């Protein structure tokens, strides 16, 4: 395990402890219903939201100029035939698992995986749609009842 995995586990468990304290829940209470009732994202979804917000700024060119040409779409490559994923970003191949988690590989992949959010050009509407999209993971969970 890497240091990043360890620190994200620590942050995740601290966030779970905090939500249990705020909701006055039991020590071993499941946190997914608590996050749902408070309309909060768990730690790994907060990180994912930040990555997608960064990729949105790169995609629509309101990020710093240094980042504008960092990633290229398949349409920008010199390919002789039509691709079904022409508008997606090119994900560099990684020989080792470590490199697949670097921003160079992870950011285009996460952007391509959430292609249904790309029509939002405005940063504010994108942020709101992204929050709703990431909160949808709780749609099949029962509501938290503080009386239990």
PDB file of C-alpha atoms in Angstrom:
ATOM      1  CA  UNK A   1       0.000   0.000   0.000  1.00  0.00           C
ATOM      2  CA  UNK A   2       1.181   3.447  -0.813  1.00  0.00           C
ATOM      3  CA  UNK A   3       1.208   6.521   1.371  1.00  0.00           C
ATOM      4  CA  UNK A   4      -1.637   8.029  -0.686  1.00  0.00           C
ATOM      5  CA  UNK A   5      -3.851   4.983  -0.058  1.00  0.00           C
ATOM      6  CA  UNK A   6      -3.118   5.156   3.639  1.00  0.00           C
ATOM      7  CA  UNK A   7      -3.809   8.905   3.911  1.00  0.00           C
ATOM      8  CA  UNK A   8      -7.066   8.641   1.946  1.00  0.00           C
ATOM      9  CA  UNK A   9      -8.190   5.808   4.239  1.00  0.00           C
ATOM     10  CA  UNK A  10      -7.423   7.991   7.254  1.00  0.00           C
ATOM     11  CA  UNK A  11      -9.320  10.963   5.783  1.00  0.00           C
ATOM     12  CA  UNK A  12     -12.241   8.723   4.872  1.00  0.00           C
ATOM     13  CA  UNK A  13     -12.473   7.223   8.350  1.00  0.00           C
ATOM     14  CA  UNK A  14     -12.192  10.687   9.956  1.00  0.00           C
ATOM     15  CA  UNK A  15     -15.026  11.938   7.756  1.00  0.00           C
ATOM     16  CA  UNK A  16     -17.123   8.931   8.781  1.00  0.00           C
ATOM     17  CA  UNK A  17     -16.391   9.615  12.456  1.00  0.00           C
ATOM     18  CA  UNK A  18     -17.368  13.257  11.993  1.00  0.00           C
ATOM     19  CA  UNK A  19     -20.699  12.459  10.365  1.00  0.00           C
ATOM     20  CA  UNK A  20     -21.520   9.988  13.132  1.00  0.00           C
ATOM     21  CA  UNK A  21     -20.794  12.691  15.709  1.00  0.00           C
ATOM     22  CA  UNK A  22     -22.832  15.352  13.876  1.00  0.00           C
ATOM     23  CA  UNK A  23     -25.837  13.044  13.512  1.00  0.00           C
ATOM     24  CA  UNK A  24     -25.404  11.640  17.034  1.00  0.00           C
ATOM     25  CA  UNK A  25     -25.314   8.088  15.642  1.00  0.00           C
ATOM     26  CA  UNK A  26     -23.976   4.921  17.161  1.00  0.00           C
ATOM     27  CA  UNK A  27     -20.255   4.129  16.936  1.00  0.00           C
ATOM     28  CA  UNK A  28     -20.763   1.326  14.393  1.00  0.00           C
ATOM     29  CA  UNK A  29     -23.638   2.923  12.436  1.00  0.00           C
ATOM     30  CA  UNK A  30     -23.455   2.600   8.659  1.00  0.00           C
ATOM     31  CA  UNK A  31     -22.436   5.929   7.185  1.00  0.00           C
ATOM     32  CA  UNK A  32     -23.990   5.691   3.699  1.00  0.00           C
ATOM     33  CA  UNK A  33     -27.517   6.518   4.969  1.00  0.00           C
ATOM     34  CA  UNK A  34     -26.034   9.323   7.070  1.00  0.00           C
ATOM     35  CA  UNK A  35     -24.270  10.850   4.064  1.00  0.00           C
ATOM     36  CA  UNK A  36     -27.511  10.534   2.095  1.00  0.00           C
ATOM     37  CA  UNK A  37     -29.628  12.271   4.717  1.00  0.00           C
ATOM     38  CA  UNK A  38     -27.130  15.125   5.044  1.00  0.00           C
ATOM     39  CA  UNK A  39     -26.623  15.321   1.241  1.00  0.00           C
ATOM     40  CA  UNK A  40     -22.877  15.020   1.661  1.00  0.00           C
ATOM     41  CA  UNK A  41     -20.344  13.119  -0.406  1.00  0.00           C
ATOM     42  CA  UNK A  42     -17.974  10.512   1.031  1.00  0.00           C
ATOM     43  CA  UNK A  43     -14.255  11.203   0.754  1.00  0.00           C
ATOM     44  CA  UNK A  44     -13.581   9.273  -2.473  1.00  0.00           C
ATOM     45  CA  UNK A  45     -16.480  11.088  -4.174  1.00  0.00           C
ATOM     46  CA  UNK A  46     -15.123  14.459  -2.997  1.00  0.00           C
ATOM     47  CA  UNK A  47     -11.812  13.614  -4.661  1.00  0.00           C
ATOM     48  CA  UNK A  48     -13.639  12.486  -7.797  1.00  0.00           C
ATOM     49  CA  UNK A  49     -15.603  15.749  -7.850  1.00  0.00           C
ATOM     50  CA  UNK A  50     -12.386  17.785  -7.650  1.00  0.00           C
ATOM     51  CA  UNK A  51     -10.855  15.760 -10.499  1.00  0.00           C
ATOM     52  CA  UNK A  52     -13.912  16.269 -12.697  1.00  0.00           C
ATOM     53  CA  UNK A  53     -14.012  20.003 -11.946  1.00  0.00           C
ATOM     54  CA  UNK A  54     -10.360  20.263 -12.997  1.00  0.00           C
ATOM     55  CA  UNK A  55     -11.011  18.323 -16.207  1.00  0.00           C
ATOM     56  CA  UNK A  56     -14.032  20.555 -16.945  1.00  0.00           C
ATOM     57  CA  UNK A  57     -11.828  23.634 -16.671  1.00  0.00           C
ATOM     58  CA  UNK A  58      -9.272  22.028 -18.992  1.00  0.00           C
ATOM     59  CA  UNK A  59     -11.906  20.856 -21.472  1.00  0.00           C
ATOM     60  CA  UNK A  60     -13.572  24.264 -21.763  1.00  0.00           C
ATOM     61  CA  UNK A  61     -10.258  26.181 -21.600  1.00  0.00           C
ATOM     62  CA  UNK A  62     -10.805  28.289 -18.493  1.00  0.00           C
ATOM     63  CA  UNK A  63      -7.997  26.538 -16.621  1.00  0.00           C
ATOM     64  CA  UNK A  64      -4.531  28.136 -16.550  1.00  0.00           C
ATOM     65  CA  UNK A  65      -2.999  28.216 -20.033  1.00  0.00           C
ATOM     66  CA  UNK A  66      -0.323  25.737 -18.996  1.00  0.00           C
ATOM     67  CA  UNK A  67      -2.972  23.003 -18.705  1.00  0.00           C
ATOM     68  CA  UNK A  68      -4.806  23.659 -21.997  1.00  0.00           C
ATOM     69  CA  UNK A  69      -2.793  21.247 -24.143  1.00  0.00           C
ATOM     70  CA  UNK A  70      -2.004  18.730 -21.433  1.00  0.00           C
ATOM     71  CA  UNK A  71      -4.550  16.204 -22.723  1.00  0.00           C
ATOM     72  CA  UNK A  72      -5.672  15.539 -26.270  1.00  0.00           C
ATOM     73  CA  UNK A  73      -8.879  14.083 -27.618  1.00  0.00           C
ATOM     74  CA  UNK A  74      -8.951  11.233 -30.082  1.00  0.00           C
ATOM     75  CA  UNK A  75     -10.126  13.654 -32.784  1.00  0.00           C
ATOM     76  CA  UNK A  76      -6.908  15.685 -32.368  1.00  0.00           C
ATOM     77  CA  UNK A  77      -4.724  12.676 -33.074  1.00  0.00           C
ATOM     78  CA  UNK A  78      -3.778  11.880 -36.654  1.00  0.00           C
ATOM     79  CA  UNK A  79      -5.912   8.760 -37.124  1.00  0.00           C
ATOM     80  CA  UNK A  80      -6.964   7.618 -40.594  1.00  0.00           C
ATOM     81  CA  UNK A  81     -10.383   6.208 -39.629  1.00  0.00           C
ATOM     82  CA  UNK A  82     -13.451   7.233 -37.644  1.00  0.00           C
ATOM     83  CA  UNK A  83     -13.644   6.251 -33.991  1.00  0.00           C
ATOM     84  CA  UNK A  84     -16.799   5.884 -31.937  1.00  0.00           C
ATOM     85  CA  UNK A  85     -15.036   7.664 -29.066  1.00  0.00           C
ATOM     86  CA  UNK A  86     -13.728  10.571 -31.150  1.00  0.00           C
ATOM     87  CA  UNK A  87     -14.656  13.193 -28.564  1.00  0.00           C
ATOM     88  CA  UNK A  88     -13.113  11.352 -25.623  1.00  0.00           C
ATOM     89  CA  UNK A  89      -9.681  12.102 -24.246  1.00  0.00           C
ATOM     90  CA  UNK A  90      -6.783   9.818 -25.043  1.00  0.00           C
ATOM     91  CA  UNK A  91      -5.787   7.785 -22.001  1.00  0.00           C
ATOM     92  CA  UNK A  92      -2.057   7.001 -22.064  1.00  0.00           C
ATOM     93  CA  UNK A  93      -1.153   3.362 -21.638  1.00  0.00           C
ATOM     94  CA  UNK A  94       0.492   2.515 -18.339  1.00  0.00           C
ATOM     95  CA  UNK A  95       2.857  -0.425 -18.033  1.00  0.00           C
ATOM     96  CA  UNK A  96       2.555  -0.555 -14.266  1.00  0.00           C
ATOM     97  CA  UNK A  97      -0.463  -0.128 -12.007  1.00  0.00           C
ATOM     98  CA  UNK A  98       1.260   2.762 -10.246  1.00  0.00           C
ATOM     99  CA  UNK A  99       1.238   4.876 -13.415  1.00  0.00           C
ATOM    100  CA  UNK A 100      -2.458   4.268 -14.037  1.00  0.00           C
ATOM    101  CA  UNK A 101      -3.220   6.257 -10.848  1.00  0.00           C
ATOM    102  CA  UNK A 102      -1.183   9.309 -11.830  1.00  0.00           C
ATOM    103  CA  UNK A 103      -3.091  12.396 -13.018  1.00  0.00           C
ATOM    104  CA  UNK A 104      -1.740  11.869 -16.529  1.00  0.00           C
ATOM    105  CA  UNK A 105      -3.789   8.668 -16.857  1.00  0.00           C
ATOM    106  CA  UNK A 106      -6.485   9.002 -14.207  1.00  0.00           C
ATOM    107  CA  UNK A 107      -7.945  12.395 -15.151  1.00  0.00           C
ATOM    108  CA  UNK A 108      -8.778  11.622 -18.805  1.00  0.00           C
ATOM    109  CA  UNK A 109     -10.175   8.232 -17.803  1.00  0.00           C
ATOM    110  CA  UNK A 110     -12.498   9.664 -15.153  1.00  0.00           C
ATOM    111  CA  UNK A 111     -13.648  12.382 -17.598  1.00  0.00           C
ATOM    112  CA  UNK A 112     -14.389   9.771 -20.271  1.00  0.00           C
ATOM    113  CA  UNK A 113     -16.317   7.648 -17.753  1.00  0.00           C
ATOM    114  CA  UNK A 114     -18.617  10.590 -16.939  1.00  0.00           C
ATOM    115  CA  UNK A 115     -19.382  11.627 -20.508  1.00  0.00           C
ATOM    116  CA  UNK A 116     -23.037  12.389 -19.744  1.00  0.00           C
ATOM    117  CA  UNK A 117     -21.945  15.504 -17.820  1.00  0.00           C
ATOM    118  CA  UNK A 118     -19.926  17.113 -20.612  1.00  0.00           C
ATOM    119  CA  UNK A 119     -22.733  19.252 -22.175  1.00  0.00           C
ATOM    120  CA  UNK A 120     -22.631  21.660 -19.214  1.00  0.00           C
ATOM    121  CA  UNK A 121     -20.366  24.465 -20.437  1.00  0.00           C
ATOM    122  CA  UNK A 122     -21.034  26.812 -17.530  1.00  0.00           C
ATOM    123  CA  UNK A 123     -18.841  25.951 -14.499  1.00  0.00           C
ATOM    124  CA  UNK A 124     -21.643  26.623 -12.005  1.00  0.00           C
ATOM    125  CA  UNK A 125     -24.249  24.466 -13.748  1.00  0.00           C
ATOM    126  CA  UNK A 126     -21.634  21.753 -14.205  1.00  0.00           C
ATOM    127  CA  UNK A 127     -20.801  21.848 -10.504  1.00  0.00           C
ATOM    128  CA  UNK A 128     -24.479  21.543  -9.534  1.00  0.00           C
ATOM    129  CA  UNK A 129     -25.124  18.731 -12.035  1.00  0.00           C
ATOM    130  CA  UNK A 130     -21.991  16.944 -10.850  1.00  0.00           C
ATOM    131  CA  UNK A 131     -23.077  17.138  -7.202  1.00  0.00           C
ATOM    132  CA  UNK A 132     -26.479  15.662  -8.102  1.00  0.00           C
ATOM    133  CA  UNK A 133     -24.834  12.982 -10.249  1.00  0.00           C
ATOM    134  CA  UNK A 134     -22.459  11.923  -7.473  1.00  0.00           C
ATOM    135  CA  UNK A 135     -25.253  11.925  -4.877  1.00  0.00           C
ATOM    136  CA  UNK A 136     -27.268   9.509  -7.040  1.00  0.00           C
ATOM    137  CA  UNK A 137     -25.192   6.651  -5.598  1.00  0.00           C
ATOM    138  CA  UNK A 138     -27.493   6.854  -2.584  1.00  0.00           C
ATOM    139  CA  UNK A 139     -30.733   6.551  -4.568  1.00  0.00           C
ATOM    140  CA  UNK A 140     -31.295   2.900  -3.624  1.00  0.00           C
ATOM    141  CA  UNK A 141     -30.530   3.353   0.086  1.00  0.00           C
ATOM    142  CA  UNK A 142     -33.259   3.776   2.701  1.00  0.00           C
ATOM    143  CA  UNK A 143     -33.592   7.123   4.426  1.00  0.00           C
ATOM    144  CA  UNK A 144     -31.847   7.510   7.780  1.00  0.00           C
ATOM    145  CA  UNK A 145     -34.204   7.671  10.724  1.00  0.00           C
ATOM    146  CA  UNK A 146     -32.692   9.524  13.713  1.00  0.00           C
ATOM    147  CA  UNK A 147     -35.131   7.739  16.046  1.00  0.00           C
ATOM    148  CA  UNK A 148     -33.417   4.373  15.447  1.00  0.00           C
TER     149      UNK A 148
END
